Coordinates of C-alpha atoms and ligand atoms in Angstrom, one line a residue:
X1 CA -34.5 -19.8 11.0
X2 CA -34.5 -16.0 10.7
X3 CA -31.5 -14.3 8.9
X4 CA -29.7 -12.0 11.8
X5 CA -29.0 -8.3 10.5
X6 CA -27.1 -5.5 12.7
X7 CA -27.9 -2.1 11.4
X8 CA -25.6 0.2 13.2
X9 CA -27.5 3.6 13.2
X10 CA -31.4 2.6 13.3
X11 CA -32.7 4.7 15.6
X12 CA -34.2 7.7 13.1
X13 CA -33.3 8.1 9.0
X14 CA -32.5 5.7 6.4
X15 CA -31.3 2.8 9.5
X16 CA -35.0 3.5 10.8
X17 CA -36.9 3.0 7.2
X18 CA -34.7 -0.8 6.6
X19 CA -35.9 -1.6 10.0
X20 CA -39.5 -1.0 8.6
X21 CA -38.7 -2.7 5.5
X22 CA -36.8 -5.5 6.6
X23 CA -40.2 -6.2 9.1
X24 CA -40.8 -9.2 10.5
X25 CA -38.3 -11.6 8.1
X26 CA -35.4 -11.4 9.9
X27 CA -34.0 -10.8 13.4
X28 CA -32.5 -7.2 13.6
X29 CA -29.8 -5.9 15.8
X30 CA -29.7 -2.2 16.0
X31 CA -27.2 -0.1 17.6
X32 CA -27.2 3.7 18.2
X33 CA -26.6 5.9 20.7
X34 CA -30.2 6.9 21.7
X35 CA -33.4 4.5 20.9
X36 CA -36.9 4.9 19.0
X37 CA -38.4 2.9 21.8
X38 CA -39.8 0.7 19.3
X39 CA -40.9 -3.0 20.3
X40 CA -41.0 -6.2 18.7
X41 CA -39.4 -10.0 19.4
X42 CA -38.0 -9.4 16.1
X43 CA -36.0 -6.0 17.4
X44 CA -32.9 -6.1 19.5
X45 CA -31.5 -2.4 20.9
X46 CA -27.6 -2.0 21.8
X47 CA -26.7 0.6 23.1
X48 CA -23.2 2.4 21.0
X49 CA -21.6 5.1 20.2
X50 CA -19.4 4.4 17.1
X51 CA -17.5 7.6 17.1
X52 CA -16.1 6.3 20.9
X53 CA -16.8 2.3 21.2
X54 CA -15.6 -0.7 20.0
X55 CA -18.2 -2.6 19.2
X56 CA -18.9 -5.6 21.4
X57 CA -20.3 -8.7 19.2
X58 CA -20.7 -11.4 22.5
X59 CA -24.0 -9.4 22.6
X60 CA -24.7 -10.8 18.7
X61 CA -25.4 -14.6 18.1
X62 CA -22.9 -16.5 16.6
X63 CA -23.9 -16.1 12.5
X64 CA -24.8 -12.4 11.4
X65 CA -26.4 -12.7 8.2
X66 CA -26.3 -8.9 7.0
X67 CA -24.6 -5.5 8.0
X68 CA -25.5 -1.9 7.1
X69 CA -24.0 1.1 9.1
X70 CA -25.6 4.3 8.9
X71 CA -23.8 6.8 10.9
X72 CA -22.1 10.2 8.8
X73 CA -22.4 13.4 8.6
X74 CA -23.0 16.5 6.3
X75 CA -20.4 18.9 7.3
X76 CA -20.7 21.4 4.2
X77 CA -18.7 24.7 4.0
X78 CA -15.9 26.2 2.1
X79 CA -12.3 24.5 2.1
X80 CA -11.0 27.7 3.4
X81 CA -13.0 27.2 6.5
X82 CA -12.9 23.7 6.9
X83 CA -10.1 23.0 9.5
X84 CA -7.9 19.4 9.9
X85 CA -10.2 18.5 13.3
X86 CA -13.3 18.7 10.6
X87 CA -12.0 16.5 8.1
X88 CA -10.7 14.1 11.3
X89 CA -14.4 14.3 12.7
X90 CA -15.8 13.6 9.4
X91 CA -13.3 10.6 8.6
X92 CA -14.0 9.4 12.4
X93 CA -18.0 9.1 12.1
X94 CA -18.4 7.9 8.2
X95 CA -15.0 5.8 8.0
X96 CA -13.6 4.7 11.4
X97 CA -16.5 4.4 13.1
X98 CA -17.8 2.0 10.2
X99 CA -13.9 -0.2 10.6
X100 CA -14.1 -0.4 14.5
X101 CA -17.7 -2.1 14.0
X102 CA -17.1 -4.3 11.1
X103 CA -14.0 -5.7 12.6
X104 CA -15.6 -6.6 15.6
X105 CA -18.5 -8.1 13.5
X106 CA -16.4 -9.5 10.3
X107 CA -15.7 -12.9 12.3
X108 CA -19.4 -13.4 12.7
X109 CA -21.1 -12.9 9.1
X110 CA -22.0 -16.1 7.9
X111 CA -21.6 -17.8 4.1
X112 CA -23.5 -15.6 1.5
X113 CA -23.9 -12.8 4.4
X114 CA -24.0 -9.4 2.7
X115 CA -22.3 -5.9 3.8
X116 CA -23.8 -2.4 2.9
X117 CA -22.5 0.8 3.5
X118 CA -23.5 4.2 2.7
X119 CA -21.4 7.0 0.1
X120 CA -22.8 10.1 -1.9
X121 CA -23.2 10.8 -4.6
X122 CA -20.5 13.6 -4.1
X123 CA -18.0 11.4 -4.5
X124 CA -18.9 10.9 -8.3
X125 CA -19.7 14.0 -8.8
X126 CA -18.0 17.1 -8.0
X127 CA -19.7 19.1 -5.8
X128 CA -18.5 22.8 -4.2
X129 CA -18.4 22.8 -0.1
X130 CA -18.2 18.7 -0.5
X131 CA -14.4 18.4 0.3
X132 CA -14.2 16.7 3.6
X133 CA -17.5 14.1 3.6
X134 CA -16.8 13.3 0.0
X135 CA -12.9 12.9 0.9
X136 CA -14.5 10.4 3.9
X137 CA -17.3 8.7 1.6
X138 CA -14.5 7.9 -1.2
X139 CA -12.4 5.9 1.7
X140 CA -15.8 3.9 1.9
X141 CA -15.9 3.2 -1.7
X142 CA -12.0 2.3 -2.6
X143 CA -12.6 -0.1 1.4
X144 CA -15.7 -1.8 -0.1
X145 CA -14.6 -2.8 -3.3
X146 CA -11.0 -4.3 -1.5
X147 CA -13.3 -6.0 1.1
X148 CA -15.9 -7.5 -1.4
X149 CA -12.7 -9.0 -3.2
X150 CA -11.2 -10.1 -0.2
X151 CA -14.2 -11.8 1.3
X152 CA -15.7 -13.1 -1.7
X153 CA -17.8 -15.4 -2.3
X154 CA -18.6 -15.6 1.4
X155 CA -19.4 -12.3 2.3
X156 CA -20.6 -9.6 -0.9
X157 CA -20.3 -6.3 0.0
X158 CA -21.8 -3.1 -1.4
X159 CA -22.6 0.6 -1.2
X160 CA -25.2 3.0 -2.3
X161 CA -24.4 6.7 -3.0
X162 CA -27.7 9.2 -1.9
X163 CA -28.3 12.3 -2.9
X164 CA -30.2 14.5 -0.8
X165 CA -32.8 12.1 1.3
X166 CA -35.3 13.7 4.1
X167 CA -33.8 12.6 7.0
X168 CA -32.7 14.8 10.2
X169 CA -29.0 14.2 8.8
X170 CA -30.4 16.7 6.2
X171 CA -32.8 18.6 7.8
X172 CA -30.7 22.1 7.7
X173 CA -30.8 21.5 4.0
X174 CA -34.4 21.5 3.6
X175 CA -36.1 23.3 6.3
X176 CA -38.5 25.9 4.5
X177 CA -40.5 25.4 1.6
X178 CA -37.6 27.8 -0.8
X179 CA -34.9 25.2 0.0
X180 CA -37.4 22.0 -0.3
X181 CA -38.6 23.7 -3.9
X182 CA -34.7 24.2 -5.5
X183 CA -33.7 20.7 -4.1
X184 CA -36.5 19.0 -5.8
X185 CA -35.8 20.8 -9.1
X186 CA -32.2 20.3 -9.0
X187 CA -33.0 16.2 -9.4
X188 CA -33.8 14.9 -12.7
X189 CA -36.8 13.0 -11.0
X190 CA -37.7 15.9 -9.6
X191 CA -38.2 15.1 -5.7
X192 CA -35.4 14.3 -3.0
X193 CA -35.2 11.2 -1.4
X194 CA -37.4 9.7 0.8
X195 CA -35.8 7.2 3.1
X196 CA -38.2 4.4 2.1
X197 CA -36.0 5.1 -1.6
X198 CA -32.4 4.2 0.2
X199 CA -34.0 1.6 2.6
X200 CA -35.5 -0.2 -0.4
X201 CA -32.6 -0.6 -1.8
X202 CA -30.1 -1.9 1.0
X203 CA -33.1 -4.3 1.7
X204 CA -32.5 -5.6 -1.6
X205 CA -29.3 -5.7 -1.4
X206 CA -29.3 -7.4 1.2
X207 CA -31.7 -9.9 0.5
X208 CA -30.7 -13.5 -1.3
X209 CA -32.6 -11.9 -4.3
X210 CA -29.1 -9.7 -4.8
X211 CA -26.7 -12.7 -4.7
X212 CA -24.9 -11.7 -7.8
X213 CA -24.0 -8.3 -6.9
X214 CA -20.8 -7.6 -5.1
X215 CA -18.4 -4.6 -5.1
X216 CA -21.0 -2.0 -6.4
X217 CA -21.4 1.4 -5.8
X218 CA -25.2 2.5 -6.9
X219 CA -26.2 5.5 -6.9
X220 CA -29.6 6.1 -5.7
X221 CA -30.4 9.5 -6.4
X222 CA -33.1 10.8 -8.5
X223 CA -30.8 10.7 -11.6
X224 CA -28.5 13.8 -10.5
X225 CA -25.1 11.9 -10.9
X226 CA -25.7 11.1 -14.5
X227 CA -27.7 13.2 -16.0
X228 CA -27.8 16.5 -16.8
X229 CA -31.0 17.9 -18.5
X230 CA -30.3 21.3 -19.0
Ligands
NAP1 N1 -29.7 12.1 4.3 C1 -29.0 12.4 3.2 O1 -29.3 13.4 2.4 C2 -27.8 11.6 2.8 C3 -27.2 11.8 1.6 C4 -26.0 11.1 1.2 C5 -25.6 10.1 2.0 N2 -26.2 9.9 3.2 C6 -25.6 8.8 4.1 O2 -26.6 7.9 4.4 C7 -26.3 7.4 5.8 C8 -27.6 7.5 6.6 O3 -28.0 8.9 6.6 P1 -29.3 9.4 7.4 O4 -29.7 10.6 6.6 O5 -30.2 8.3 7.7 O6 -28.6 9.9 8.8 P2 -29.3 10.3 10.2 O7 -30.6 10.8 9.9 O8 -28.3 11.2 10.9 O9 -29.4 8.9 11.0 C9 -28.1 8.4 11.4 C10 -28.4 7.2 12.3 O10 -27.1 6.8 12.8 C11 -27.1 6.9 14.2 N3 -25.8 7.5 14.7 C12 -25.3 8.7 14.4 N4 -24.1 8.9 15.0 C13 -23.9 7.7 15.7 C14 -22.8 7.3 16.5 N5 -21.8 8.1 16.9 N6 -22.9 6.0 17.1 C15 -24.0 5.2 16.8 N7 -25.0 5.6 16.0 C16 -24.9 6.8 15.5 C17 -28.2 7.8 14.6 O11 -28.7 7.4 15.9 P3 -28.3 8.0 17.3 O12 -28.2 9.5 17.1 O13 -29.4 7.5 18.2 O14 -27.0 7.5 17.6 C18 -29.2 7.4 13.5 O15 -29.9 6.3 13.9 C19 -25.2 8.2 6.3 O16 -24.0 7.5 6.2 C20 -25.2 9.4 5.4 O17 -23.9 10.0 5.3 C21 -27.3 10.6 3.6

């Protein structure tokens, strides 16, 4: 039988690329707010908006094998300019948003079922303008790491810290050639992400083939949270 996964947030970005790379091995739930129109039997579409919904799991089977929500933001500017309602809309779309949909799904993930969520790697690594989504990324981390103790050994759950990846999340970061250029430099491996980098990753970790590994943060980022070359 074929493992059941609910990415919340596959529509475009990094949820679109683990739908790719998950293909035809499992059955995949994905709920967003707007739809990629793609078809398979493997491919189920719920409509939800995670900033506004709870999330209504009588339209999941019983066992969920695997969670992943991708929903969050990039809301970079100056402390000075960064008012309460834009650390509450960051902390509503990265952190609540991910609680409401969990709970509702929690009593459904089956034994050896695996959770991932998403950081940055601002929240290792200082980062000017960063305050309010690394502020809601490190409630992810500290919720993981309580959860994957709680749940375990039933459920493991993980999270992977990006840097930059080229998604539309991102795209005001690198939309001309200038911006692309410094952004690949400023990465040890010389390159941003690709979504195919993150999605590779959370398929893995979500695979049986990652059974060991519970309460991690990795960072998948082209090096930049550890070292420094200059
Ligand atoms: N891209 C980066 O550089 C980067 C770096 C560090 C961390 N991350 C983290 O990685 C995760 C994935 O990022 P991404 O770049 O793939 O983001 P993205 O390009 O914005 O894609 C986000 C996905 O989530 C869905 N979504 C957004 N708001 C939603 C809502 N209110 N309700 C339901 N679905 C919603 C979107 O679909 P709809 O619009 O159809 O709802 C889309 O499918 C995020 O948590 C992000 O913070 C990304």
């Amino acid at each position: 039988m074929k493992k059941n996964i609910l990415i919340i947030g596959g529509s475009y970005g990094i949820g679109s690329a683990i739908i790719n790379e998950l293909g035809n091995d499992y059955h995949i739930f994905t709920a967003s707010r707007t739809f990629d129109g793609r078809e398979s039997p493997n491919l189920t579409y719920i409509e939800f908006d995670a900033s506004r919904d709870s999330f209504d799991s009588t339209k999941l089977p019983d066992e969920i094998h695997g969670f992943v929500y991708c929903p969050g933001s990039i809301n970079l500017k100056p402390f000075k300019m960064l008012d309460l309602e834009a650390f509450q809309e960051d902390f509503d779309i990265n952190f609540l948003g991910m609680v409401r949909s969990l709970k509702a799904v929690m009593p459904k993930m089956a034994q050896q079922s695996s959770v991932v969520l998403f950081s940055t790697v601002a929240v290792q690594s200082g980062m000017p303008f960063h305050t309010s989504v690394a502020a809601s990324k490190g409630a992810i981390e500290g919720f993981a790491r309580s959860l994957a103790a709680e749940y375990a050994p039933k459920v493991r759950v993980n999270v992977i810290a990006p840097s930059l990846v080229d998604t539309p999340l991102a795209k005001r970061l690198l939309n001309n050639d200038n911006k692309r250029e410094k952004m690949n430099e400023r990465h040890p491996l010389k390159r941003v992400g690709k979504p195919e980098d993150i999605a590779k990753a959370a398929t893995y970790l979500l695979s049986d083939d990652a059974s060991w590994i519970t309460g991690q943060v990795i960072g998948v980022d082209g090096g930049i949270s550890t070292l420094n070359l200059t």
